[in-house]
Each structure stands twice: as C-alpha cells, then as structure tokens.
PDB file of C-alpha atoms in Angstrom:
ATOM      1  CA  UNK A1379      50.884  41.928 -41.143  1.00  0.00           C
ATOM      2  CA  UNK A1380      50.278  38.162 -41.046  1.00  0.00           C
ATOM      3  CA  UNK A1381      46.564  37.335 -40.716  1.00  0.00           C
ATOM      4  CA  UNK A1382      45.470  34.417 -38.560  1.00  0.00           C
ATOM      5  CA  UNK A1383      42.010  33.098 -37.750  1.00  0.00           C
ATOM      6  CA  UNK A1384      41.017  32.192 -34.212  1.00  0.00           C
ATOM      7  CA  UNK A1385      37.743  30.350 -33.620  1.00  0.00           C
ATOM      8  CA  UNK A1386      36.284  30.843 -30.136  1.00  0.00           C
ATOM      9  CA  UNK A1387      33.931  27.889 -29.711  1.00  0.00           C
ATOM     10  CA  UNK A1388      31.527  27.306 -26.813  1.00  0.00           C
ATOM     11  CA  UNK A1389      28.539  25.169 -25.861  1.00  0.00           C
ATOM     12  CA  UNK A1390      26.961  28.206 -24.170  1.00  0.00           C
ATOM     13  CA  UNK A1391      27.019  31.963 -24.840  1.00  0.00           C
ATOM     14  CA  UNK A1392      30.768  31.991 -25.526  1.00  0.00           C
ATOM     15  CA  UNK A1393      31.319  35.012 -23.268  1.00  0.00           C
ATOM     16  CA  UNK A1394      33.985  33.293 -21.149  1.00  0.00           C
ATOM     17  CA  UNK A1395      35.867  32.049 -24.204  1.00  0.00           C
ATOM     18  CA  UNK A1396      35.804  35.438 -25.951  1.00  0.00           C
ATOM     19  CA  UNK A1397      36.983  37.214 -22.789  1.00  0.00           C
ATOM     20  CA  UNK A1398      39.958  34.906 -22.342  1.00  0.00           C
ATOM     21  CA  UNK A1399      40.916  35.008 -26.018  1.00  0.00           C
ATOM     22  CA  UNK A1400      40.657  38.795 -26.260  1.00  0.00           C
ATOM     23  CA  UNK A1401      42.761  39.182 -23.108  1.00  0.00           C
ATOM     24  CA  UNK A1402      45.439  36.957 -24.617  1.00  0.00           C
ATOM     25  CA  UNK A1403      45.339  38.653 -28.025  1.00  0.00           C
ATOM     26  CA  UNK A1404      46.311  42.005 -26.506  1.00  0.00           C
ATOM     27  CA  UNK A1405      49.827  40.546 -26.238  1.00  0.00           C
ATOM     28  CA  UNK A1406      50.100  39.969 -30.003  1.00  0.00           C
ATOM     29  CA  UNK A1407      50.150  43.304 -31.806  1.00  0.00           C
ATOM     30  CA  UNK A1408      52.254  42.248 -34.789  1.00  0.00           C
ATOM     31  CA  UNK A1409      49.681  39.804 -36.108  1.00  0.00           C
ATOM     32  CA  UNK A1410      46.279  40.619 -37.550  1.00  0.00           C
ATOM     33  CA  UNK A1411      43.788  38.249 -35.927  1.00  0.00           C
ATOM     34  CA  UNK A1412      40.276  37.556 -37.132  1.00  0.00           C
ATOM     35  CA  UNK A1413      38.237  36.288 -34.180  1.00  0.00           C
ATOM     36  CA  UNK A1414      35.246  34.131 -35.057  1.00  0.00           C
ATOM     37  CA  UNK A1415      32.958  33.523 -32.090  1.00  0.00           C
ATOM     38  CA  UNK A1416      30.742  30.433 -32.392  1.00  0.00           C
ATOM     39  CA  UNK A1417      28.396  29.957 -29.399  1.00  0.00           C
ATOM     40  CA  UNK A1418      25.848  27.199 -28.634  1.00  0.00           C
ATOM     41  CA  UNK A1419      27.758  24.341 -30.246  1.00  0.00           C
ATOM     42  CA  UNK A1420      25.711  21.363 -29.086  1.00  0.00           C
ATOM     43  CA  UNK A1421      26.202  18.659 -31.748  1.00  0.00           C
ATOM     44  CA  UNK A1422      29.059  16.582 -33.127  1.00  0.00           C
ATOM     45  CA  UNK A1423      28.069  17.613 -36.660  1.00  0.00           C
ATOM     46  CA  UNK A1424      28.567  21.273 -35.718  1.00  0.00           C
ATOM     47  CA  UNK A1425      32.040  20.486 -34.381  1.00  0.00           C
ATOM     48  CA  UNK A1426      32.882  18.760 -37.704  1.00  0.00           C
ATOM     49  CA  UNK A1427      31.704  21.855 -39.587  1.00  0.00           C
ATOM     50  CA  UNK A1428      33.803  24.201 -37.420  1.00  0.00           C
ATOM     51  CA  UNK A1429      36.933  22.063 -37.741  1.00  0.00           C
ATOM     52  CA  UNK A1430      36.560  21.927 -41.521  1.00  0.00           C
ATOM     53  CA  UNK A1431      36.226  25.712 -41.634  1.00  0.00           C
ATOM     54  CA  UNK A1432      39.221  26.195 -39.311  1.00  0.00           C
ATOM     55  CA  UNK A1433      41.333  23.874 -41.473  1.00  0.00           C
ATOM     56  CA  UNK A1434      40.368  25.817 -44.582  1.00  0.00           C
ATOM     57  CA  UNK A1435      41.428  29.094 -42.902  1.00  0.00           C
ATOM     58  CA  UNK A1436      44.545  27.580 -41.331  1.00  0.00           C
ATOM     59  CA  UNK A1437      43.065  28.693 -38.024  1.00  0.00           C
ATOM     60  CA  UNK A1438      43.182  27.837 -34.346  1.00  0.00           C
ATOM     61  CA  UNK A1439      40.231  26.584 -32.287  1.00  0.00           C
ATOM     62  CA  UNK A1440      40.025  27.764 -28.689  1.00  0.00           C
ATOM     63  CA  UNK A1441      37.062  26.351 -26.814  1.00  0.00           C
ATOM     64  CA  UNK A1442      35.102  26.193 -23.573  1.00  0.00           C
ATOM     65  CA  UNK A1443      33.105  22.967 -23.375  1.00  0.00           C
ATOM     66  CA  UNK A1444      31.749  21.499 -20.166  1.00  0.00           C
ATOM     67  CA  UNK A1445      30.967  18.164 -21.827  1.00  0.00           C
ATOM     68  CA  UNK A1446      33.899  15.774 -21.567  1.00  0.00           C
ATOM     69  CA  UNK A1447      32.664  14.020 -24.725  1.00  0.00           C
ATOM     70  CA  UNK A1448      32.677  17.245 -26.746  1.00  0.00           C
ATOM     71  CA  UNK A1449      36.132  18.180 -25.467  1.00  0.00           C
ATOM     72  CA  UNK A1450      37.404  14.775 -26.515  1.00  0.00           C
ATOM     73  CA  UNK A1451      35.799  15.099 -29.962  1.00  0.00           C
ATOM     74  CA  UNK A1452      37.376  18.496 -30.573  1.00  0.00           C
ATOM     75  CA  UNK A1453      40.792  17.113 -29.661  1.00  0.00           C
ATOM     76  CA  UNK A1454      40.323  14.120 -31.992  1.00  0.00           C
ATOM     77  CA  UNK A1455      39.040  16.240 -34.873  1.00  0.00           C
ATOM     78  CA  UNK A1456      41.799  18.775 -34.345  1.00  0.00           C
ATOM     79  CA  UNK A1457      44.306  16.007 -35.020  1.00  0.00           C
ATOM     80  CA  UNK A1458      42.259  14.707 -37.948  1.00  0.00           C
ATOM     81  CA  UNK A1459      41.971  18.128 -39.623  1.00  0.00           C
ATOM     82  CA  UNK A1460      45.410  19.358 -38.572  1.00  0.00           C
ATOM     83  CA  UNK A1461      43.904  22.219 -36.551  1.00  0.00           C
ATOM     84  CA  UNK A1462      45.600  23.371 -33.306  1.00  0.00           C
ATOM     85  CA  UNK A1463      43.143  23.360 -30.385  1.00  0.00           C
ATOM     86  CA  UNK A1464      43.260  24.976 -26.963  1.00  0.00           C
ATOM     87  CA  UNK A1465      40.976  23.769 -24.150  1.00  0.00           C
ATOM     88  CA  UNK A1466      40.288  26.559 -21.640  1.00  0.00           C
ATOM     89  CA  UNK A1467      37.906  24.863 -19.205  1.00  0.00           C
ATOM     90  CA  UNK A1468      38.952  21.207 -19.424  1.00  0.00           C
ATOM     91  CA  UNK A1469      42.125  21.302 -17.306  1.00  0.00           C
ATOM     92  CA  UNK A1470      40.401  23.453 -14.667  1.00  0.00           C
ATOM     93  CA  UNK A1471      37.377  21.124 -14.446  1.00  0.00           C
ATOM     94  CA  UNK A1472      39.619  18.053 -14.252  1.00  0.00           C
ATOM     95  CA  UNK A1473      41.801  19.542 -11.518  1.00  0.00           C
ATOM     96  CA  UNK A1474      38.819  20.718  -9.490  1.00  0.00           C
ATOM     97  CA  UNK A1475      37.213  17.284  -9.790  1.00  0.00           C
ATOM     98  CA  UNK A1476      40.369  15.760  -8.319  1.00  0.00           C
ATOM     99  CA  UNK A1477      40.647  18.289  -5.517  1.00  0.00           C
ATOM    100  CA  UNK A1478      36.960  18.426  -4.598  1.00  0.00           C
ATOM    101  CA  UNK A1479      36.365  14.712  -5.215  1.00  0.00           C
ATOM    102  CA  UNK A1480      33.145  15.396  -7.107  1.00  0.00           C
ATOM    103  CA  UNK A1481      32.161  15.449 -10.754  1.00  0.00           C
ATOM    104  CA  UNK A1482      31.240  18.722 -12.528  1.00  0.00           C
ATOM    105  CA  UNK A1483      27.602  19.202 -13.550  1.00  0.00           C
ATOM    106  CA  UNK A1484      28.567  19.389 -17.247  1.00  0.00           C
ATOM    107  CA  UNK A1485      25.701  21.829 -17.818  1.00  0.00           C
ATOM    108  CA  UNK A1486      26.404  24.564 -20.396  1.00  0.00           C
ATOM    109  CA  UNK A1487      25.618  28.170 -19.481  1.00  0.00           C
ATOM    110  CA  UNK A1488      25.754  27.816 -15.694  1.00  0.00           C
ATOM    111  CA  UNK A1489      28.183  30.706 -15.324  1.00  0.00           C
ATOM    112  CA  UNK A1490      25.916  32.988 -17.348  1.00  0.00           C
ATOM    113  CA  UNK A1491      22.939  31.796 -15.297  1.00  0.00           C
ATOM    114  CA  UNK A1492      24.721  32.685 -12.070  1.00  0.00           C
ATOM    115  CA  UNK A1493      25.791  36.018 -13.522  1.00  0.00           C
ATOM    116  CA  UNK A1494      22.224  36.897 -14.568  1.00  0.00           C
ATOM    117  CA  UNK A1495      20.979  35.771 -11.174  1.00  0.00           C
ATOM    118  CA  UNK A1496      23.416  38.095  -9.415  1.00  0.00           C
ATOM    119  CA  UNK A1497      22.253  41.131 -11.387  1.00  0.00           C
ATOM    120  CA  UNK A1498      18.597  40.205 -10.844  1.00  0.00           C
ATOM    121  CA  UNK A1499      19.203  40.181  -7.109  1.00  0.00           C
ATOM    122  CA  UNK A1500      20.915  43.539  -7.221  1.00  0.00           C
ATOM    123  CA  UNK A1501      18.009  44.990  -9.208  1.00  0.00           C
ATOM    124  CA  UNK A1502      15.476  43.561  -6.747  1.00  0.00           C
ATOM    125  CA  UNK A1503      17.438  44.817  -3.748  1.00  0.00           C
ATOM    126  CA  UNK A1504      17.748  48.299  -5.248  1.00  0.00           C
ATOM    127  CA  UNK A1505      13.998  48.399  -5.903  1.00  0.00           C
ATOM    128  CA  UNK A1506      13.191  47.206  -2.378  1.00  0.00           C
ATOM    129  CA  UNK A1507      15.399  49.797  -0.694  1.00  0.00           C
ATOM    130  CA  UNK A1508      13.798  52.560  -2.752  1.00  0.00           C
ATOM    131  CA  UNK A1509      10.347  51.332  -1.663  1.00  0.00           C
ATOM    132  CA  UNK A1510      11.039  50.855   2.035  1.00  0.00           C
ATOM    133  CA  UNK A1511       8.663  52.179   4.693  1.00  0.00           C
ATOM    134  CA  UNK A1512       6.240  53.865   2.307  1.00  0.00           C
ATOM    135  CA  UNK A1513       8.816  55.355  -0.069  1.00  0.00           C
ATOM    136  CA  UNK A1514       8.374  55.327  -3.838  1.00  0.00           C
ATOM    137  CA  UNK A1515       4.591  55.057  -3.859  1.00  0.00           C
ATOM    138  CA  UNK A1516       4.556  56.470  -7.387  1.00  0.00           C
ATOM    139  CA  UNK A1517       6.080  53.248  -8.700  1.00  0.00           C
ATOM    140  CA  UNK A1518       4.714  50.812  -6.136  1.00  0.00           C
ATOM    141  CA  UNK A1519       2.642  49.216  -8.916  1.00  0.00           C
ATOM    142  CA  UNK A1520       5.919  47.776 -10.267  1.00  0.00           C
ATOM    143  CA  UNK A1521       6.280  45.688  -7.114  1.00  0.00           C
ATOM    144  CA  UNK A1522       5.907  41.949  -7.230  1.00  0.00           C
ATOM    145  CA  UNK A1523       4.831  42.056  -3.610  1.00  0.00           C
ATOM    146  CA  UNK A1524       3.717  44.687  -1.093  1.00  0.00           C
ATOM    147  CA  UNK A1525       3.981  44.113   2.657  1.00  0.00           C
ATOM    148  CA  UNK A1526       1.774  46.027   5.086  1.00  0.00           C
ATOM    149  CA  UNK A1527       2.024  46.272   8.854  1.00  0.00           C
ATOM    150  CA  UNK A1528       2.195  48.500  11.885  1.00  0.00           C
ATOM    151  CA  UNK A1529       5.546  49.614  13.256  1.00  0.00           C
ATOM    152  CA  UNK A1530       7.999  46.857  14.265  1.00  0.00           C
ATOM    153  CA  UNK A1531       6.325  43.960  12.488  1.00  0.00           C
ATOM    154  CA  UNK A1532       9.590  43.131  10.637  1.00  0.00           C
ATOM    155  CA  UNK A1533       8.482  44.674   7.336  1.00  0.00           C
ATOM    156  CA  UNK A1534      11.922  45.981   6.364  1.00  0.00           C
ATOM    157  CA  UNK A1535      14.094  42.944   7.242  1.00  0.00           C
ATOM    158  CA  UNK A1536      11.606  40.570   5.612  1.00  0.00           C
ATOM    159  CA  UNK A1537      11.526  42.781   2.498  1.00  0.00           C
ATOM    160  CA  UNK A1538      15.326  42.774   2.275  1.00  0.00           C
ATOM    161  CA  UNK A1539      15.449  38.994   2.723  1.00  0.00           C
ATOM    162  CA  UNK A1540      12.872  38.503  -0.028  1.00  0.00           C
ATOM    163  CA  UNK A1541      14.734  40.879  -2.339  1.00  0.00           C
ATOM    164  CA  UNK A1542      17.817  38.721  -1.904  1.00  0.00           C
ATOM    165  CA  UNK A1543      15.683  35.885  -3.233  1.00  0.00           C
ATOM    166  CA  UNK A1544      14.848  38.018  -6.266  1.00  0.00           C
ATOM    167  CA  UNK A1545      11.534  39.615  -5.263  1.00  0.00           C
ATOM    168  CA  UNK A1546      10.851  43.301  -5.894  1.00  0.00           C
ATOM    169  CA  UNK A1547       9.186  44.228  -2.616  1.00  0.00           C
ATOM    170  CA  UNK A1548       7.618  47.417  -1.287  1.00  0.00           C
ATOM    171  CA  UNK A1549       6.606  47.784   2.329  1.00  0.00           C
ATOM    172  CA  UNK A1550       4.099  50.308   3.591  1.00  0.00           C
ATOM    173  CA  UNK A1551       3.433  51.203   7.245  1.00  0.00           C
ATOM    174  CA  UNK A1552      -0.097  51.251   8.633  1.00  0.00           C
ATOM    175  CA  UNK A1553      -0.937  54.185  10.878  1.00  0.00           C
ATOM    176  CA  UNK A1554      -4.076  54.169  12.963  1.00  0.00           C
ATOM    177  CA  UNK A1555      -7.099  55.748  11.264  1.00  0.00           C
ATOM    178  CA  UNK A1556      -5.010  56.874   8.268  1.00  0.00           C
ATOM    179  CA  UNK A1557      -6.230  54.310   5.752  1.00  0.00           C
ATOM    180  CA  UNK A1558      -4.074  52.901   2.957  1.00  0.00           C
ATOM    181  CA  UNK A1559      -2.426  54.913   0.167  1.00  0.00           C
ATOM    182  CA  UNK A1560      -4.496  54.969  -3.020  1.00  0.00           C
ATOM    183  CA  UNK A1561      -1.576  53.441  -4.922  1.00  0.00           C
ATOM    184  CA  UNK A1562      -1.762  50.319  -2.737  1.00  0.00           C
ATOM    185  CA  UNK A1563      -5.572  50.090  -2.870  1.00  0.00           C
ATOM    186  CA  UNK A1564      -5.430  49.988  -6.670  1.00  0.00           C
ATOM    187  CA  UNK A1565      -3.126  46.954  -6.715  1.00  0.00           C
ATOM    188  CA  UNK A1566      -4.299  43.371  -7.087  1.00  0.00           C
ATOM    189  CA  UNK A1567      -5.159  42.055  -3.634  1.00  0.00           C
ATOM    190  CA  UNK A1568      -3.184  38.868  -4.229  1.00  0.00           C
ATOM    191  CA  UNK A1569       0.031  40.913  -4.535  1.00  0.00           C
ATOM    192  CA  UNK A1570      -0.435  42.444  -1.068  1.00  0.00           C
ATOM    193  CA  UNK A1571       0.205  40.674   2.226  1.00  0.00           C
ATOM    194  CA  UNK A1572      -0.565  42.035   5.688  1.00  0.00           C
ATOM    195  CA  UNK A1573       1.683  41.330   8.657  1.00  0.00           C
ATOM    196  CA  UNK A1574       0.188  41.047  12.113  1.00  0.00           C
ATOM    197  CA  UNK A1575       1.521  40.204  15.565  1.00  0.00           C
ATOM    198  CA  UNK A1576       0.391  39.523  19.116  1.00  0.00           C
ATOM    199  CA  UNK A1577       0.017  42.947  20.819  1.00  0.00           C
ATOM    200  CA  UNK A1578       1.806  41.817  24.007  1.00  0.00           C
ATOM    201  CA  UNK A1579       4.807  40.584  22.019  1.00  0.00           C
ATOM    202  CA  UNK A1580       4.831  43.788  19.980  1.00  0.00           C
ATOM    203  CA  UNK A1581       4.816  45.856  23.186  1.00  0.00           C
ATOM    204  CA  UNK A1582       7.964  44.063  24.386  1.00  0.00           C
ATOM    205  CA  UNK A1583       9.698  44.646  21.043  1.00  0.00           C
ATOM    206  CA  UNK A1584       8.795  48.326  21.030  1.00  0.00           C
ATOM    207  CA  UNK A1585       9.771  48.766  24.663  1.00  0.00           C
ATOM    208  CA  UNK A1586      13.239  47.337  23.981  1.00  0.00           C
ATOM    209  CA  UNK A1587      13.635  49.745  21.067  1.00  0.00           C
ATOM    210  CA  UNK A1588      12.393  52.670  23.115  1.00  0.00           C
ATOM    211  CA  UNK A1589      14.930  51.941  25.874  1.00  0.00           C
ATOM    212  CA  UNK A1590      17.765  52.012  23.341  1.00  0.00           C
ATOM    213  CA  UNK A1591      16.627  55.421  22.100  1.00  0.00           C
ATOM    214  CA  UNK A1592      16.122  56.672  25.650  1.00  0.00           C
ATOM    215  CA  UNK A1593      19.790  55.987  26.460  1.00  0.00           C
ATOM    216  CA  UNK A1594      20.664  58.677  23.937  1.00  0.00           C
ATOM    217  CA  UNK A1595      17.985  61.050  25.193  1.00  0.00           C
ATOM    218  CA  UNK A1596      15.852  60.567  22.110  1.00  0.00           C
ATOM    219  CA  UNK A1597      12.061  60.425  21.909  1.00  0.00           C
ATOM    220  CA  UNK A1598       9.218  59.846  24.306  1.00  0.00           C
ATOM    221  CA  UNK A1599       7.372  56.587  24.708  1.00  0.00           C
ATOM    222  CA  UNK A1600       3.821  57.943  24.516  1.00  0.00           C
ATOM    223  CA  UNK A1601       1.369  55.518  22.905  1.00  0.00           C
ATOM    224  CA  UNK A1602       4.190  53.707  21.128  1.00  0.00           C
ATOM    225  CA  UNK A1603       4.583  51.240  24.020  1.00  0.00           C
ATOM    226  CA  UNK A1604       1.098  51.502  25.539  1.00  0.00           C
ATOM    227  CA  UNK A1605      -0.601  48.105  25.324  1.00  0.00           C
ATOM    228  CA  UNK A1606      -4.054  49.563  24.709  1.00  0.00           C
ATOM    229  CA  UNK A1607      -2.821  51.753  21.870  1.00  0.00           C
ATOM    230  CA  UNK A1608      -0.854  48.865  20.403  1.00  0.00           C
ATOM    231  CA  UNK A1609      -3.862  46.555  20.543  1.00  0.00           C
ATOM    232  CA  UNK A1610      -5.922  49.193  18.753  1.00  0.00           C
ATOM    233  CA  UNK A1611      -3.224  49.579  16.039  1.00  0.00           C
ATOM    234  CA  UNK A1612      -3.111  45.846  15.413  1.00  0.00           C
ATOM    235  CA  UNK A1613      -6.897  45.589  15.344  1.00  0.00           C
ATOM    236  CA  UNK A1614      -7.125  48.480  12.890  1.00  0.00           C
ATOM    237  CA  UNK A1615      -4.511  46.896  10.599  1.00  0.00           C
ATOM    238  CA  UNK A1616      -6.368  43.581  10.630  1.00  0.00           C
ATOM    239  CA  UNK A1617      -9.622  45.343   9.772  1.00  0.00           C
ATOM    240  CA  UNK A1618      -7.951  46.802   6.674  1.00  0.00           C
ATOM    241  CA  UNK A1619      -6.643  43.389   5.641  1.00  0.00           C
ATOM    242  CA  UNK A1620     -10.143  41.967   5.921  1.00  0.00           C
ATOM    243  CA  UNK A1621     -11.711  44.907   4.085  1.00  0.00           C
ATOM    244  CA  UNK A1622      -9.430  44.570   1.044  1.00  0.00           C
ATOM    245  CA  UNK A1623      -9.157  40.786   1.104  1.00  0.00           C
ATOM    246  CA  UNK A1624      -5.411  40.619   1.781  1.00  0.00           C
ATOM    247  CA  UNK A1625      -3.682  37.449   2.930  1.00  0.00           C
ATOM    248  CA  UNK A1626      -2.307  37.727   6.475  1.00  0.00           C
ATOM    249  CA  UNK A1627       0.896  36.386   8.016  1.00  0.00           C
ATOM    250  CA  UNK A1628       1.269  36.375  11.791  1.00  0.00           C
ATOM    251  CA  UNK A1629       4.915  37.129  12.619  1.00  0.00           C
ATOM    252  CA  UNK A1630       4.658  36.466  16.367  1.00  0.00           C
ATOM    253  CA  UNK A1631       7.757  34.547  17.538  1.00  0.00           C
ATOM    254  CA  UNK A1632       8.834  33.909  13.925  1.00  0.00           C
ATOM    255  CA  UNK A1633      12.296  34.470  12.524  1.00  0.00           C
ATOM    256  CA  UNK A1634      12.833  36.546   9.391  1.00  0.00           C
ATOM    257  CA  UNK A1635      13.471  33.349   7.425  1.00  0.00           C
ATOM    258  CA  UNK A1636      10.285  31.672   8.687  1.00  0.00           C
ATOM    259  CA  UNK A1637       8.147  34.700   7.854  1.00  0.00           C
ATOM    260  CA  UNK A1638       9.734  35.031   4.401  1.00  0.00           C
ATOM    261  CA  UNK A1639       9.219  31.349   3.622  1.00  0.00           C
ATOM    262  CA  UNK A1640       5.551  31.563   4.566  1.00  0.00           C
ATOM    263  CA  UNK A1641       5.130  34.646   2.372  1.00  0.00           C
ATOM    264  CA  UNK A1642       6.786  32.955  -0.616  1.00  0.00           C
ATOM    265  CA  UNK A1643       4.504  29.948  -0.214  1.00  0.00           C
ATOM    266  CA  UNK A1644       1.487  32.237  -0.101  1.00  0.00           C
ATOM    267  CA  UNK A1645       2.608  34.026  -3.254  1.00  0.00           C
ATOM    268  CA  UNK A1646       3.114  30.728  -5.025  1.00  0.00           C
ATOM    269  CA  UNK A1647      -0.368  29.503  -4.127  1.00  0.00           C
ATOM    270  CA  UNK A1648      -2.035  32.825  -4.909  1.00  0.00           C
ATOM    271  CA  UNK A1649      -0.266  33.735  -8.144  1.00  0.00           C
ATOM    272  CA  UNK A1650       1.895  30.835  -9.184  1.00  0.00           C
ATOM    273  CA  UNK A1651       4.834  33.191  -8.587  1.00  0.00           C
ATOM    274  CA  UNK A1652       8.024  31.522  -7.488  1.00  0.00           C
ATOM    275  CA  UNK A1653      11.643  32.647  -7.394  1.00  0.00           C
ATOM    276  CA  UNK A1654      14.120  29.848  -7.925  1.00  0.00           C
ATOM    277  CA  UNK A1655      17.177  31.753  -6.751  1.00  0.00           C
ATOM    278  CA  UNK A1656      20.514  30.311  -5.753  1.00  0.00           C
ATOM    279  CA  UNK A1657      21.281  31.222  -2.145  1.00  0.00           C
TER     280      UNK A1657
END
C-alpha cells in the first residue's frame, strides 16, 4: 500500500478539519494515510514549519483558517514548497460574505465555543427540570441559584428561561407555616432569591387557573383563591425572606423576561456571577 501524509491544520481546535478529512478518507481504502492533526496554528513561523515538514513527507496540507491572511500565506507557501493545499473554510466564508453582504468575524474557535455553549445549556436545562417545584433537594446545593415563592409566582417558567441562559436553577415552593427545607436554609443567602407578588393580582391568576381545572371537573377552590388566605401566604413568604436575608423580586405585572433580567442583575451584583450566553 502507498503511504501518504495528510496534515490537518487549523487555527483553533482542528475538530472541523479532522472531521472533514476523516469523512473524505473513508473513500480511499487502497492508500495508507497518516493523518497529522496540528491545531492552534497562530503564527506565520508555524505555517513555515508545517509546510517544510509536509514537503519533506511529500504530504498534503488541508486546513481550516478563518484569517484571510493565514489562508493566503498557506497558499503562497504551498506553491513555494511544492505542497498541495486544500482550503476547507475559505470558499464557504467568501461565498457567505458575498451573499450576506457582511464580513466574517475571523475569530478562531467560534464553532467550538458555540458547541460548548449548546451543551452547557442542555446541562443547565436538565438540572433545572430535575429541581423543579421542590424536586431534587438532595442535590440542591449544586444549584447556582434557588428561587422561592408561593404557588403561581412564575417560579417554573422563570427557572426554565434562566436555564436557557446557562444557569442551574432550583425552585422551591413555600407553603404556609411549613418553613423552608433544611437543604435550602444551609445554602448561602446570596444564592437564594424570593419571589413575591401583589395578593390581588395573584388571586386573579389563581382564579383563572382554577376555572380551567373546573371545566374538567378537577379540584376545589378552597383557600387557593381566597384573598385572605392568599394575603397570608404572601406575607408568610416575605417573612421568611426577611428572616434569612434573601433578596426579593416582585413579579407583579412583569413578564418572564423582565423577571429573569432582574434576577440576573441581582446575581451579578451579589456574587459577580454572570452568564454570557448566546441567545
């Protein structure tokens, strides 16, 4: 079998280049190929070194470079050293620039960054779902943020929204005269935020929910929609927030996005914690 050397060169991790090259190499079974992956090529001197090596091995250089200057240098040096070169990203970037009428960022590693960001979101979302409405108290200490509140104070939708931004969130319901779970009490106060709401507004929200359930013959209203009971619930929740020194966000007439933004600002000021996620 005839042995050939292929150099997969990239200014980032090289994952994209290796994937494309390996996919192509499956079509060439009669040739033994030695694949040399060279990531993080960020200087002209390094390109010179690679081209010299490729020339010595009578190899081919296949590359993914976002920098137009580096792509041009590889082409020039390929001619100088007599090394065949294949540009994977260049033609795509050029064509997209023409079609979209904008210039590419020319920042190495963006694809990997987006890929890592995607998996971080999935991990945060999975954690948040497993710690919804008081679930998973045994691992609640792994949360980056815990939301407290009485029923229908938007704990779950706000938690899901925040998880999409990369936060591992647990939310725990507050029931009148029940106190807080020990697992929550042991956490740093600055990682816990209490949600509150105007009792009259909460009564309207609960009443609308109750009517939907009633249509299917489910449940009784009881104290769930009674304004006096609701006011007592809210007052009790606020007393707990004060007792443990938790920050409070009033969700009255606020959208999920508004509440989430206020919470993220609070977390930033309290802990210096900030999630720079792409949305």
